[in-house]
Amino acid sequence: MKLVSRSSSKEIRYSRNNPNSLSKPGSDSAGRYSRALLLPASPSWQDRRKVAMISTQRSLSGSSSQSPRSPSSPLEPFLFVSVTDPVKLGNGVQAYISYRVITKTNFPEYQAPEKIVIRRYSDFVWLRDRLAEKFKGIFIPPLPEKSTVEKFRFSAEFIEMRCQALNVFINRIASHPDLKQSEDLRTFLQEDEETMERARFQETGIFKKKPADLMQLFKDVQSKVSDVVLGKEKPVEETDPEYEKLKNYIFGLEDHLAEAQRQAFRLVKRHRELGDSLSDFGKAIKLLGACEGDSLGKAFSELGSKSEMLSIKLQKEAHNLLMNFEEPLKDYARAVQSIKATMVDRANAFRQQCELAETTKLKEINLDKLMLMRSEKAGDAEIEYNELKAESEEATRRFETIVKLMSEEIVRFQEQKTADMGLAFHEFAKGQAKLANDIANAWRSLLPKLDACS
Amino acid sequence: MGSESYLGFEPSPATREEMETLVLADDDDRFHSSMSSLSAVPATADPLLSPPDPSPSASSPDPPPYADVVFSSYESLPNAAVSSSDSPPLSRNPSSLLDHRSPAEYAKITVSNPKKEHELAANSLVPGSGTFVTYLITSRSLDPGSGPAEISVRRRFRDVVTLADRLAESYRGFFIPPRPDKNVVESQVMHKQEFVEQRRSALEKYLRRLACHPVIGRSDELRAFLRVEGKMPLPASTDVASRMIDGAVRLPKQLFGEAGGGYVAPQEVVQPAKGGRDLLRIFKELKQSVANDWGGAKPQVVEEDKEFLERKEKVQNLEQQLSTASQQAESLVKAQQDIGETLGELGMTFIKLTKFENEEAMHNSQRSRAADVKLVATAAVKTSRLYRELNAQSVKHLDTLHEYLGLMLAVHSAFSDRSSALLSVQTLMSDLSSLHAKAEKHEAASSKIFGGDKTRNHKAEELKRMIRVTEDAKSCALRGYERIKENNRVELERLDKERHDDFLAMMKGFVVNQVGYSEKIANVWAKVAEETSGYARERI
């Protein structure tokens, strides 16, 4: 695997909700929203950054349109992907949502400059799993969760959130210097649906393991047993203090984010509740106004109407919060899970390395003994030793790769998260400010009318 | 009574100074009519009005280390402050539009200093009995001729019940503000601080409302209650059981026509039958009301006043809508409270996150993220506080709805005064007509018999006497009925006017409040949006 040095960060942004989205109950497509994708700045650029807008903001119809700006220089490699247009397919229990995945690229490895395929959630899962297998050490971008509640699975809101999250997922992969070279990514982006389905089915269970992997599994089990037998039950762990610090950080961060996510969820709910009570209050006040009659009654009626109008604004803001504040926080939490998965990989690699090193050492000692004794077993033993030595070196290489990758990934992660959360906070603050202003304006407009009543 | 000028809402020169200082000193009064729920007791008594904590939320482990989160209290926020530097066009002063509904005779009534006391004849069988709570009631009289201006008396809740009962008797047809509920609970609970505090506050509200009523505020009963030191000077009400027993004792006398029985004394007839001792009268009126409902013959006097009937229906409609509106107002306030609380909790969580990132920072990007998180956290905490204040004010304004809902009870009561007075009149008229019929029959019978029969004459005399007495009673009852009708009418007009003013003030107060706080909240978040705008800069 080629290691490319990364000089600048790549960010995926969550951007403002499309105001046209979601409030159309009848449409198949659950929602549109614009998204800014920042292309990785290759070392040759300094100033100009390119922004590709995978936007469907302006289109009101069901079809999506992307209008990526052409790169400033036609020779620059680019890979634009977008996930849009969720459509419910199938019937009953087997119903599922399919998404359109549109790719535009000039990578030579790709068959065509533009390709559109249909993919479903499990295809994304397949891709994620393959990448996790092959790119140990890299924090694989997180996927949105599977939905456990049946009823919710097809709600417009859930589908919109998922579509957005999948789009972010694929774009993060497409902008990661290593991941974007992946063959599995190419398969995902290009192959027709049948090939994809076949690939997906092959992934289950033990069939995906190559024979060498199976042997390794076997050996792992063996060594575990001998460990237990020998009383060495404690798993072997790194003692790198900086890594320790990182581990503690990740676990602490996980807790904080879980709490933050909970609060964000509750905040969305509260907005909805306030909207509901404003609506009920407005109705009641209008009825009271009807009782009163004359100017007072009119004033009441206006008050009630404003209240109802504000209720709608609150529901809108609740949705905005969901997509642009709660979702980024959830994404953050998922990213932490992805890091934890890499940490597990690293621990496994470390353990393997240690065990193999140990076994090799034992074998070496044994070999020396045999050679001294000029035993005929020495030949075989030497072959075994050499094999083991190669494996041990391989394991060491694997481990060291993971360590190196992780250290780079962590920098990248922090930068990416700062940008992601910065945007999320910005949107959050903007939304809250706008809501508060709308509320102030609505009520303020009543005052001259109230004055006229007295 | 030196306060005739009150009728025109103009304070007499001697008291104007007092009123002015009163109005200026207590900013909150500017918002409200006499119907307000604001108490003069320091705001800490009211959980909703507690001043903002130095630490952002009650559950915070340690207060935030930055000064910019702590800001001045908006507690007694007069309108002017709300509309201060932020929005000049908002400097409307609703006090100029509000009725200064100041009490007739008493400048300020406060209820304070609850104390446990013991009855002299304690019943040791029931634990906790024999102790009760008294409250110190201080009032300042605006009537220069009535002794010392400020007088304090000690009263217990039972005395308040007595006052309410006596007022109900004397002021039939008026919309008498309803008294606080009796709570039939264990005396243990009675002495709990929270309960006592609630009751104290309710008593204060009640007495102030009484004082603000144009007629009742000048009543002898109220004056006696507020100003006669020592034991409560008004006669206590007796319980139902002993009344019934008394009534039962009298009943035989009434039935067998002995002197003093069988008819209603004029002075008694103006009181409703139901609460009294006169069982016979109760039965008679019951019979009459049944006859009204089921009988064929229409009673001679009926409720004819169309205008009254219309207004009654209007009031009933109003009550219904008030009830719904009052409920929804409560939910609205709760929803506002919830959102403020959640924002506060979010802020706290983010503060902890900031601390964490700063402590564990290994990269600069972490530090700048921590700074961003802190921005949001601070704003969230600030907003949470603003919501809390917004809510405290909203409660005050929307409380007008609850107040008027409570007043509906008084209206019902006044209307039922009217109908029971009418029933008494009807009953007496039935009595009269049956007496007349008896007299005629007797006359007709005795004219067929020659010679005077002593007993017969006696009976004729007796009948004549009864007719006379019943006529008197009937006139009394009619007069009482007319008086009540007039009271009803006057009160309905007063209700309409005051309600118009109060509701308008409520709406204004509520709206102005919302505007003020929403603007503040918008500013808080606008700043954060500004400071994080860099993250959005590259977007198209």
mmCIF file with all atom_site columns, N, CA, C and O in Angstrom, chain B residues 428-447:
data_model
loop_
_atom_site.group_PDB
_atom_site.id
_atom_site.type_symbol
_atom_site.label_atom_id
_atom_site.label_alt_id
_atom_site.label_comp_id
_atom_site.label_asym_id
_atom_site.label_entity_id
_atom_site.label_seq_id
_atom_site.pdbx_PDB_ins_code
_atom_site.Cartn_x
_atom_site.Cartn_y
_atom_site.Cartn_z
_atom_site.occupancy
_atom_site.B_iso_or_equiv
_atom_site.pdbx_formal_charge
_atom_site.auth_seq_id
_atom_site.auth_comp_id
_atom_site.auth_asym_id
_atom_site.auth_atom_id
_atom_site.pdbx_PDB_model_num
ATOM 1  N N  . LEU B 1 428 ? -92.775  32.593 48.336 1.00 0.00 ? 428 LEU B N  1
ATOM 2  C CA . LEU B 1 428 ? -93.646  33.418 49.163 1.00 0.00 ? 428 LEU B CA 1
ATOM 3  C C  . LEU B 1 428 ? -94.941  33.751 48.422 1.00 0.00 ? 428 LEU B C  1
ATOM 4  O O  . LEU B 1 428 ? -96.025  33.800 49.015 1.00 0.00 ? 428 LEU B O  1
ATOM 5  N N  . MET B 1 429 ? -94.810  34.003 47.141 1.00 0.00 ? 429 MET B N  1
ATOM 6  C CA . MET B 1 429 ? -96.013  34.310 46.381 1.00 0.00 ? 429 MET B CA 1
ATOM 7  C C  . MET B 1 429 ? -96.933  33.112 46.327 1.00 0.00 ? 429 MET B C  1
ATOM 8  O O  . MET B 1 429 ? -98.166  33.259 46.409 1.00 0.00 ? 429 MET B O  1
ATOM 9  N N  . SER B 1 430 ? -96.348  31.926 46.174 1.00 0.00 ? 430 SER B N  1
ATOM 10 C CA . SER B 1 430 ? -97.195  30.723 46.233 1.00 0.00 ? 430 SER B CA 1
ATOM 11 C C  . SER B 1 430 ? -97.873  30.617 47.580 1.00 0.00 ? 430 SER B C  1
ATOM 12 O O  . SER B 1 430 ? -99.077  30.328 47.665 1.00 0.00 ? 430 SER B O  1
ATOM 13 N N  . ASP B 1 431 ? -97.065  30.858 48.611 1.00 0.00 ? 431 ASP B N  1
ATOM 14 C CA . ASP B 1 431 ? -97.626  30.836 49.968 1.00 0.00 ? 431 ASP B CA 1
ATOM 15 C C  . ASP B 1 431 ? -98.823  31.764 50.054 1.00 0.00 ? 431 ASP B C  1
ATOM 16 O O  . ASP B 1 431 ? -99.900  31.419 50.547 1.00 0.00 ? 431 ASP B O  1
ATOM 17 N N  . LEU B 1 432 ? -98.551  32.976 49.578 1.00 0.00 ? 432 LEU B N  1
ATOM 18 C CA . LEU B 1 432 ? -99.593  33.990 49.643 1.00 0.00 ? 432 LEU B CA 1
ATOM 19 C C  . LEU B 1 432 ? -100.846 33.525 48.920 1.00 0.00 ? 432 LEU B C  1
ATOM 20 O O  . LEU B 1 432 ? -101.962 33.643 49.450 1.00 0.00 ? 432 LEU B O  1
ATOM 21 N N  . SER B 1 433 ? -100.679 33.057 47.740 1.00 0.00 ? 433 SER B N  1
ATOM 22 C CA . SER B 1 433 ? -101.887 32.677 46.998 1.00 0.00 ? 433 SER B CA 1
ATOM 23 C C  . SER B 1 433 ? -102.593 31.524 47.678 1.00 0.00 ? 433 SER B C  1
ATOM 24 O O  . SER B 1 433 ? -103.826 31.496 47.720 1.00 0.00 ? 433 SER B O  1
ATOM 25 N N  . SER B 1 434 ? -101.834 30.610 48.264 1.00 0.00 ? 434 SER B N  1
ATOM 26 C CA . SER B 1 434 ? -102.540 29.529 48.960 1.00 0.00 ? 434 SER B CA 1
ATOM 27 C C  . SER B 1 434 ? -103.205 30.042 50.228 1.00 0.00 ? 434 SER B C  1
ATOM 28 O O  . SER B 1 434 ? -104.292 29.593 50.594 1.00 0.00 ? 434 SER B O  1
ATOM 29 N N  . LEU B 1 435 ? -102.552 31.013 50.884 1.00 0.00 ? 435 LEU B N  1
ATOM 30 C CA . LEU B 1 435 ? -103.175 31.615 52.079 1.00 0.00 ? 435 LEU B CA 1
ATOM 31 C C  . LEU B 1 435 ? -104.463 32.319 51.706 1.00 0.00 ? 435 LEU B C  1
ATOM 32 O O  . LEU B 1 435 ? -105.494 32.188 52.379 1.00 0.00 ? 435 LEU B O  1
ATOM 33 N N  . HIS B 1 436 ? -104.378 33.119 50.637 1.00 0.00 ? 436 HIS B N  1
ATOM 34 C CA . HIS B 1 436 ? -105.583 33.796 50.155 1.00 0.00 ? 436 HIS B CA 1
ATOM 35 C C  . HIS B 1 436 ? -106.685 32.796 49.860 1.00 0.00 ? 436 HIS B C  1
ATOM 36 O O  . HIS B 1 436 ? -107.849 33.000 50.218 1.00 0.00 ? 436 HIS B O  1
ATOM 37 N N  . ALA B 1 437 ? -106.299 31.742 49.197 1.00 0.00 ? 437 ALA B N  1
ATOM 38 C CA . ALA B 1 437 ? -107.296 30.712 48.846 1.00 0.00 ? 437 ALA B CA 1
ATOM 39 C C  . ALA B 1 437 ? -107.932 30.147 50.103 1.00 0.00 ? 437 ALA B C  1
ATOM 40 O O  . ALA B 1 437 ? -109.162 29.967 50.185 1.00 0.00 ? 437 ALA B O  1
ATOM 41 N N  . LYS B 1 438 ? -107.092 29.882 51.101 1.00 0.00 ? 438 LYS B N  1
ATOM 42 C CA . LYS B 1 438 ? -107.611 29.369 52.387 1.00 0.00 ? 438 LYS B CA 1
ATOM 43 C C  . LYS B 1 438 ? -108.599 30.339 52.997 1.00 0.00 ? 438 LYS B C  1
ATOM 44 O O  . LYS B 1 438 ? -109.684 29.963 53.472 1.00 0.00 ? 438 LYS B O  1
ATOM 45 N N  . ALA B 1 439 ? -108.151 31.616 52.973 1.00 0.00 ? 439 ALA B N  1
ATOM 46 C CA . ALA B 1 439 ? -108.998 32.651 53.598 1.00 0.00 ? 439 ALA B CA 1
ATOM 47 C C  . ALA B 1 439 ? -110.351 32.708 52.889 1.00 0.00 ? 439 ALA B C  1
ATOM 48 O O  . ALA B 1 439 ? -111.407 32.785 53.526 1.00 0.00 ? 439 ALA B O  1
ATOM 49 N N  . GLU B 1 440 ? -110.338 32.645 51.593 1.00 0.00 ? 440 GLU B N  1
ATOM 50 C CA . GLU B 1 440 ? -111.573 32.689 50.830 1.00 0.00 ? 440 GLU B CA 1
ATOM 51 C C  . GLU B 1 440 ? -112.478 31.519 51.186 1.00 0.00 ? 440 GLU B C  1
ATOM 52 O O  . GLU B 1 440 ? -113.675 31.681 51.426 1.00 0.00 ? 440 GLU B O  1
ATOM 53 N N  . LYS B 1 441 ? -111.841 30.361 51.199 1.00 0.00 ? 441 LYS B N  1
ATOM 54 C CA . LYS B 1 441 ? -112.614 29.150 51.521 1.00 0.00 ? 441 LYS B CA 1
ATOM 55 C C  . LYS B 1 441 ? -113.273 29.281 52.889 1.00 0.00 ? 441 LYS B C  1
ATOM 56 O O  . LYS B 1 441 ? -114.454 28.984 53.076 1.00 0.00 ? 441 LYS B O  1
ATOM 57 N N  . HIS B 1 442 ? -112.440 29.732 53.822 1.00 0.00 ? 442 HIS B N  1
ATOM 58 C CA . HIS B 1 442 ? -112.911 29.875 55.200 1.00 0.00 ? 442 HIS B CA 1
ATOM 59 C C  . HIS B 1 442 ? -114.077 30.843 55.233 1.00 0.00 ? 442 HIS B C  1
ATOM 60 O O  . HIS B 1 442 ? -115.097 30.617 55.887 1.00 0.00 ? 442 HIS B O  1
ATOM 61 N N  . GLU B 1 443 ? -113.881 31.940 54.540 1.00 0.00 ? 443 GLU B N  1
ATOM 62 C CA . GLU B 1 443 ? -114.917 32.967 54.459 1.00 0.00 ? 443 GLU B CA 1
ATOM 63 C C  . GLU B 1 443 ? -116.210 32.373 53.882 1.00 0.00 ? 443 GLU B C  1
ATOM 64 O O  . GLU B 1 443 ? -117.299 32.546 54.430 1.00 0.00 ? 443 GLU B O  1
ATOM 65 N N  . ALA B 1 444 ? -116.023 31.701 52.800 1.00 0.00 ? 444 ALA B N  1
ATOM 66 C CA . ALA B 1 444 ? -117.192 31.097 52.143 1.00 0.00 ? 444 ALA B CA 1
ATOM 67 C C  . ALA B 1 444 ? -117.884 30.102 53.075 1.00 0.00 ? 444 ALA B C  1
ATOM 68 O O  . ALA B 1 444 ? -119.124 30.091 53.213 1.00 0.00 ? 444 ALA B O  1
ATOM 69 N N  . ALA B 1 445 ? -117.071 29.312 53.774 1.00 0.00 ? 445 ALA B N  1
ATOM 70 C CA . ALA B 1 445 ? -117.662 28.313 54.687 1.00 0.00 ? 445 ALA B CA 1
ATOM 71 C C  . ALA B 1 445 ? -118.367 28.990 55.845 1.00 0.00 ? 445 ALA B C  1
ATOM 72 O O  . ALA B 1 445 ? -119.505 28.630 56.199 1.00 0.00 ? 445 ALA B O  1
ATOM 73 N N  . SER B 1 446 ? -117.679 29.994 56.436 1.00 0.00 ? 446 SER B N  1
ATOM 74 C CA . SER B 1 446 ? -118.287 30.594 57.629 1.00 0.00 ? 446 SER B CA 1
ATOM 75 C C  . SER B 1 446 ? -119.510 31.428 57.288 1.00 0.00 ? 446 SER B C  1
ATOM 76 O O  . SER B 1 446 ? -120.387 31.648 58.117 1.00 0.00 ? 446 SER B O  1
ATOM 77 N N  . SER B 1 447 ? -119.608 31.903 56.044 1.00 0.00 ? 447 SER B N  1
ATOM 78 C CA . SER B 1 447 ? -120.804 32.708 55.716 1.00 0.00 ? 447 SER B CA 1
ATOM 79 C C  . SER B 1 447 ? -122.056 31.841 55.704 1.00 0.00 ? 447 SER B C  1
ATOM 80 O O  . SER B 1 447 ? -123.179 32.326 55.767 1.00 0.00 ? 447 SER B O  1
#
